[in-house]
Amino acid sequence: MKPCRRLASRALVLAVPVFACLQATPAQAVITVTGEVAPSYDGSSPWDIPFTSYSSPPFEIGTNSVGSVDIGVSSRVYSGGGTLGVNPGSEGTMTVNWTWHATTSLSTTDPSSDFRPVIIGQGGDGTLLINSGILYSYGSTIGQLAGSTGTVTV
């Protein structure tokens, strides 16, 4: 369905309604990655980061330096957990404007087994900004180690 807008048109004595119909354009899915992020972004949306092991973190933003990920409107990131600001001196920022699934699979039925933790500031500085989106995770931590800083803004 096209939204229509009435435009007024006048000709001498006769008023004739004119309608302009515009096609609504859906928002383009965009994920923006800057700095140190592992694994490297492959340009896909949704971005599906494979979960390989419970002992190795599949998704790190700011391991030893500065990194950021911005999940734009209509975009999704699927990862088996994640860590923002891994080591001392690092900074990791995630901005969620749509959805981040910190899960081991795309089809989750049991949150206690499928969803994985997100660590915001493990040894460095981690920042999670949830503007108009959702984070699905389980057992997450803010400011895990001494000297780290974790900030969450909703």
Short mmCIF file of N, CA, C and O in Angstrom, two decimals, residues 33-100:
data_model
loop_
_atom_site.label_atom_id
_atom_site.label_comp_id
_atom_site.label_asym_id
_atom_site.label_seq_id
_atom_site.Cartn_x
_atom_site.Cartn_y
_atom_site.Cartn_z
N VAL A 33 31.38 -1.52 11.55
CA VAL A 33 32.46 -2.06 12.39
C VAL A 33 33.69 -1.18 12.20
O VAL A 33 34.09 -0.90 11.07
N THR A 34 34.28 -0.73 13.31
CA THR A 34 35.51 0.05 13.25
C THR A 34 36.51 -0.50 14.26
O THR A 34 36.14 -1.02 15.30
N GLY A 35 37.78 -0.35 13.94
CA GLY A 35 38.83 -0.75 14.87
C GLY A 35 38.98 -2.25 15.02
O GLY A 35 38.72 -3.02 14.09
N GLU A 36 39.37 -2.66 16.21
CA GLU A 36 39.69 -4.05 16.49
C GLU A 36 38.45 -4.85 16.87
O GLU A 36 37.90 -4.69 17.96
N VAL A 37 38.01 -5.70 15.96
CA VAL A 37 36.86 -6.57 16.18
C VAL A 37 37.21 -7.95 15.62
O VAL A 37 37.72 -8.06 14.50
N ALA A 38 36.96 -8.99 16.40
CA ALA A 38 37.24 -10.36 15.95
C ALA A 38 36.00 -11.22 16.16
O ALA A 38 35.40 -11.16 17.22
N PRO A 39 35.59 -11.97 15.15
CA PRO A 39 36.22 -12.09 13.85
C PRO A 39 35.96 -10.86 12.99
O PRO A 39 35.14 -10.02 13.34
N SER A 40 36.65 -10.79 11.85
CA SER A 40 36.46 -9.68 10.93
C SER A 40 35.05 -9.72 10.37
O SER A 40 34.51 -10.80 10.09
N TYR A 41 34.47 -8.56 10.19
CA TYR A 41 33.11 -8.46 9.65
C TYR A 41 33.12 -8.82 8.18
O TYR A 41 33.93 -8.31 7.40
N ASP A 42 32.21 -9.69 7.77
CA ASP A 42 32.16 -10.17 6.39
C ASP A 42 31.18 -9.39 5.51
O ASP A 42 30.98 -9.72 4.35
N GLY A 43 30.56 -8.34 6.05
CA GLY A 43 29.64 -7.52 5.28
C GLY A 43 28.22 -8.03 5.21
O GLY A 43 27.36 -7.40 4.59
N SER A 44 27.93 -9.14 5.84
CA SER A 44 26.58 -9.71 5.78
C SER A 44 25.65 -9.06 6.80
O SER A 44 26.09 -8.49 7.78
N SER A 45 24.37 -9.14 6.52
CA SER A 45 23.35 -8.71 7.49
C SER A 45 22.13 -9.60 7.28
O SER A 45 21.55 -9.57 6.21
N PRO A 46 21.80 -10.45 8.25
CA PRO A 46 22.41 -10.50 9.58
C PRO A 46 23.84 -11.06 9.53
O PRO A 46 24.20 -11.78 8.63
N TRP A 47 24.60 -10.68 10.55
CA TRP A 47 25.97 -11.16 10.70
C TRP A 47 25.91 -12.35 11.64
O TRP A 47 25.62 -12.22 12.82
N ASP A 48 26.19 -13.53 11.11
CA ASP A 48 26.14 -14.77 11.88
C ASP A 48 27.56 -15.20 12.20
O ASP A 48 28.30 -15.64 11.33
N ILE A 49 27.95 -15.05 13.47
CA ILE A 49 29.29 -15.41 13.92
C ILE A 49 29.20 -16.82 14.50
O ILE A 49 28.55 -17.03 15.51
N PRO A 50 29.83 -17.80 13.85
CA PRO A 50 29.68 -19.19 14.28
C PRO A 50 30.18 -19.44 15.70
O PRO A 50 31.22 -18.94 16.10
N PHE A 51 29.41 -20.19 16.44
CA PHE A 51 29.80 -20.62 17.78
C PHE A 51 30.56 -21.92 17.63
O PHE A 51 30.05 -22.89 17.09
N THR A 52 31.82 -21.95 18.11
CA THR A 52 32.63 -23.15 17.92
C THR A 52 32.97 -23.87 19.21
O THR A 52 33.15 -25.07 19.21
N SER A 53 33.06 -23.14 20.34
CA SER A 53 33.50 -23.77 21.57
C SER A 53 33.04 -22.95 22.77
O SER A 53 33.01 -21.72 22.73
N TYR A 54 32.70 -23.66 23.84
CA TYR A 54 32.32 -22.96 25.07
C TYR A 54 33.53 -22.33 25.76
O TYR A 54 33.38 -21.45 26.59
N SER A 55 34.74 -22.76 25.42
CA SER A 55 35.92 -22.25 26.12
C SER A 55 36.60 -21.08 25.38
O SER A 55 37.44 -20.42 25.97
N SER A 56 36.26 -20.84 24.12
CA SER A 56 36.89 -19.72 23.43
C SER A 56 35.82 -18.71 23.01
O SER A 56 34.80 -19.08 22.45
N PRO A 57 36.04 -17.44 23.31
CA PRO A 57 35.05 -16.42 22.97
C PRO A 57 34.97 -16.23 21.46
O PRO A 57 36.00 -16.06 20.80
N PRO A 58 33.78 -16.29 20.90
CA PRO A 58 33.65 -16.19 19.46
C PRO A 58 33.63 -14.75 18.94
O PRO A 58 33.83 -14.52 17.76
N PHE A 59 33.39 -13.77 19.82
CA PHE A 59 33.15 -12.41 19.37
C PHE A 59 33.77 -11.45 20.38
O PHE A 59 33.35 -11.40 21.53
N GLU A 60 34.80 -10.71 19.93
CA GLU A 60 35.48 -9.77 20.81
C GLU A 60 35.55 -8.40 20.14
O GLU A 60 35.92 -8.30 18.96
N ILE A 61 35.21 -7.38 20.90
CA ILE A 61 35.28 -6.00 20.42
C ILE A 61 36.27 -5.28 21.34
O ILE A 61 36.01 -5.15 22.54
N GLY A 62 37.41 -4.85 20.79
CA GLY A 62 38.45 -4.21 21.60
C GLY A 62 39.20 -5.21 22.44
O GLY A 62 39.06 -5.24 23.65
N THR A 63 40.02 -6.05 21.81
CA THR A 63 40.79 -7.05 22.55
C THR A 63 42.02 -6.41 23.20
O THR A 63 42.25 -6.55 24.39
N ASN A 64 42.81 -5.70 22.40
CA ASN A 64 44.01 -5.03 22.91
C ASN A 64 44.03 -3.54 22.62
O ASN A 64 44.90 -2.83 23.11
N SER A 65 43.11 -3.08 21.78
CA SER A 65 43.04 -1.66 21.43
C SER A 65 41.58 -1.22 21.43
O SER A 65 40.82 -1.66 22.28
N VAL A 66 41.16 -0.41 20.46
CA VAL A 66 39.82 0.15 20.43
C VAL A 66 39.03 -0.47 19.28
O VAL A 66 39.54 -0.58 18.16
N GLY A 67 37.80 -0.87 19.57
CA GLY A 67 36.93 -1.41 18.53
C GLY A 67 35.48 -1.08 18.83
O GLY A 67 35.11 -0.87 19.99
N SER A 68 34.68 -1.01 17.77
CA SER A 68 33.25 -0.75 17.97
C SER A 68 32.41 -1.42 16.90
O SER A 68 32.88 -1.61 15.77
N VAL A 69 31.20 -1.76 17.27
CA VAL A 69 30.21 -2.32 16.35
C VAL A 69 28.91 -1.58 16.58
O VAL A 69 28.49 -1.39 17.72
N ASP A 70 28.28 -1.15 15.50
CA ASP A 70 26.99 -0.47 15.56
C ASP A 70 26.00 -1.31 14.75
O ASP A 70 26.16 -1.45 13.54
N ILE A 71 25.02 -1.89 15.44
CA ILE A 71 23.99 -2.67 14.76
C ILE A 71 22.88 -1.71 14.39
O ILE A 71 22.14 -1.23 15.25
N GLY A 72 22.77 -1.39 13.11
CA GLY A 72 21.78 -0.43 12.64
C GLY A 72 20.37 -0.99 12.65
O GLY A 72 20.14 -2.20 12.83
N VAL A 73 19.41 -0.11 12.40
CA VAL A 73 18.00 -0.49 12.35
C VAL A 73 17.82 -1.56 11.27
O VAL A 73 18.40 -1.48 10.20
N SER A 74 17.03 -2.57 11.58
CA SER A 74 16.72 -3.71 10.71
C SER A 74 17.89 -4.68 10.56
O SER A 74 17.86 -5.55 9.70
N SER A 75 18.94 -4.54 11.38
CA SER A 75 20.10 -5.44 11.32
C SER A 75 20.13 -6.32 12.55
O SER A 75 19.60 -5.97 13.60
N ARG A 76 20.80 -7.47 12.40
CA ARG A 76 20.94 -8.40 13.52
C ARG A 76 22.36 -8.97 13.53
O ARG A 76 22.96 -9.16 12.48
N VAL A 77 22.84 -9.25 14.75
CA VAL A 77 24.11 -9.97 14.92
C VAL A 77 23.80 -11.19 15.76
O VAL A 77 23.13 -11.10 16.79
N TYR A 78 24.25 -12.36 15.29
CA TYR A 78 24.13 -13.61 16.02
C TYR A 78 25.53 -14.04 16.42
O TYR A 78 26.40 -14.18 15.56
N SER A 79 25.77 -14.21 17.72
CA SER A 79 27.08 -14.66 18.19
C SER A 79 26.89 -15.53 19.42
O SER A 79 25.91 -15.38 20.13
N GLY A 80 27.83 -16.41 19.66
CA GLY A 80 27.77 -17.25 20.85
C GLY A 80 28.35 -16.52 22.04
O GLY A 80 29.31 -16.96 22.64
N GLY A 81 27.77 -15.39 22.40
CA GLY A 81 28.29 -14.55 23.47
C GLY A 81 29.14 -13.43 22.89
O GLY A 81 29.14 -13.19 21.68
N GLY A 82 29.87 -12.75 23.76
CA GLY A 82 30.73 -11.68 23.28
C GLY A 82 31.39 -10.96 24.44
O GLY A 82 30.91 -11.00 25.57
N THR A 83 32.52 -10.32 24.14
CA THR A 83 33.26 -9.57 25.15
C THR A 83 33.62 -8.20 24.60
O THR A 83 34.15 -8.09 23.50
N LEU A 84 33.31 -7.17 25.38
CA LEU A 84 33.62 -5.79 25.02
C LEU A 84 34.71 -5.28 25.96
O LEU A 84 34.52 -5.29 27.17
N GLY A 85 35.87 -4.86 25.42
CA GLY A 85 36.97 -4.41 26.27
C GLY A 85 37.62 -5.59 26.98
O GLY A 85 37.41 -5.80 28.16
N VAL A 86 38.43 -6.35 26.25
CA VAL A 86 38.94 -7.63 26.75
C VAL A 86 40.11 -7.45 27.72
O VAL A 86 40.06 -7.88 28.86
N ASN A 87 41.20 -6.85 27.26
CA ASN A 87 42.42 -6.74 28.07
C ASN A 87 42.61 -5.32 28.61
O ASN A 87 42.03 -4.37 28.07
N PRO A 88 43.42 -5.16 29.67
CA PRO A 88 43.66 -3.82 30.21
C PRO A 88 44.13 -2.86 29.11
O PRO A 88 44.95 -3.21 28.27
N GLY A 89 43.57 -1.65 29.12
CA GLY A 89 43.90 -0.63 28.14
C GLY A 89 43.06 -0.68 26.88
O GLY A 89 43.14 0.20 26.03
N SER A 90 42.24 -1.71 26.73
CA SER A 90 41.39 -1.82 25.54
C SER A 90 40.04 -1.17 25.77
O SER A 90 39.62 -0.96 26.91
N GLU A 91 39.36 -0.84 24.67
CA GLU A 91 38.02 -0.26 24.73
C GLU A 91 37.15 -0.93 23.68
O GLU A 91 37.50 -0.95 22.50
N GLY A 92 36.03 -1.47 24.10
CA GLY A 92 35.09 -2.10 23.18
C GLY A 92 33.70 -1.52 23.37
O GLY A 92 33.21 -1.42 24.49
N THR A 93 33.06 -1.12 22.26
CA THR A 93 31.74 -0.52 22.31
C THR A 93 30.80 -1.22 21.34
O THR A 93 31.15 -1.43 20.18
N MET A 94 29.63 -1.57 21.82
CA MET A 94 28.57 -2.14 20.98
C MET A 94 27.36 -1.23 21.11
O MET A 94 26.90 -0.94 22.21
N THR A 95 26.85 -0.76 19.97
CA THR A 95 25.64 0.03 19.94
C THR A 95 24.56 -0.81 19.26
O THR A 95 24.75 -1.27 18.13
N VAL A 96 23.45 -1.01 19.97
CA VAL A 96 22.37 -1.86 19.46
C VAL A 96 21.17 -0.98 19.13
O VAL A 96 20.56 -0.38 20.00
N ASN A 97 20.87 -0.92 17.84
CA ASN A 97 19.69 -0.20 17.38
C ASN A 97 18.63 -1.16 16.86
O ASN A 97 17.59 -0.75 16.39
N TRP A 98 18.92 -2.46 16.90
CA TRP A 98 17.94 -3.45 16.48
C TRP A 98 18.10 -4.69 17.36
O TRP A 98 17.57 -4.73 18.43
N THR A 99 18.88 -5.72 16.94
CA THR A 99 18.93 -6.95 17.73
C THR A 99 20.33 -7.57 17.74
O THR A 99 20.96 -7.71 16.70
N TRP A 100 20.77 -7.97 18.95
CA TRP A 100 21.99 -8.77 19.12
C TRP A 100 21.57 -10.03 19.85
O TRP A 100 21.11 -9.99 20.99
#
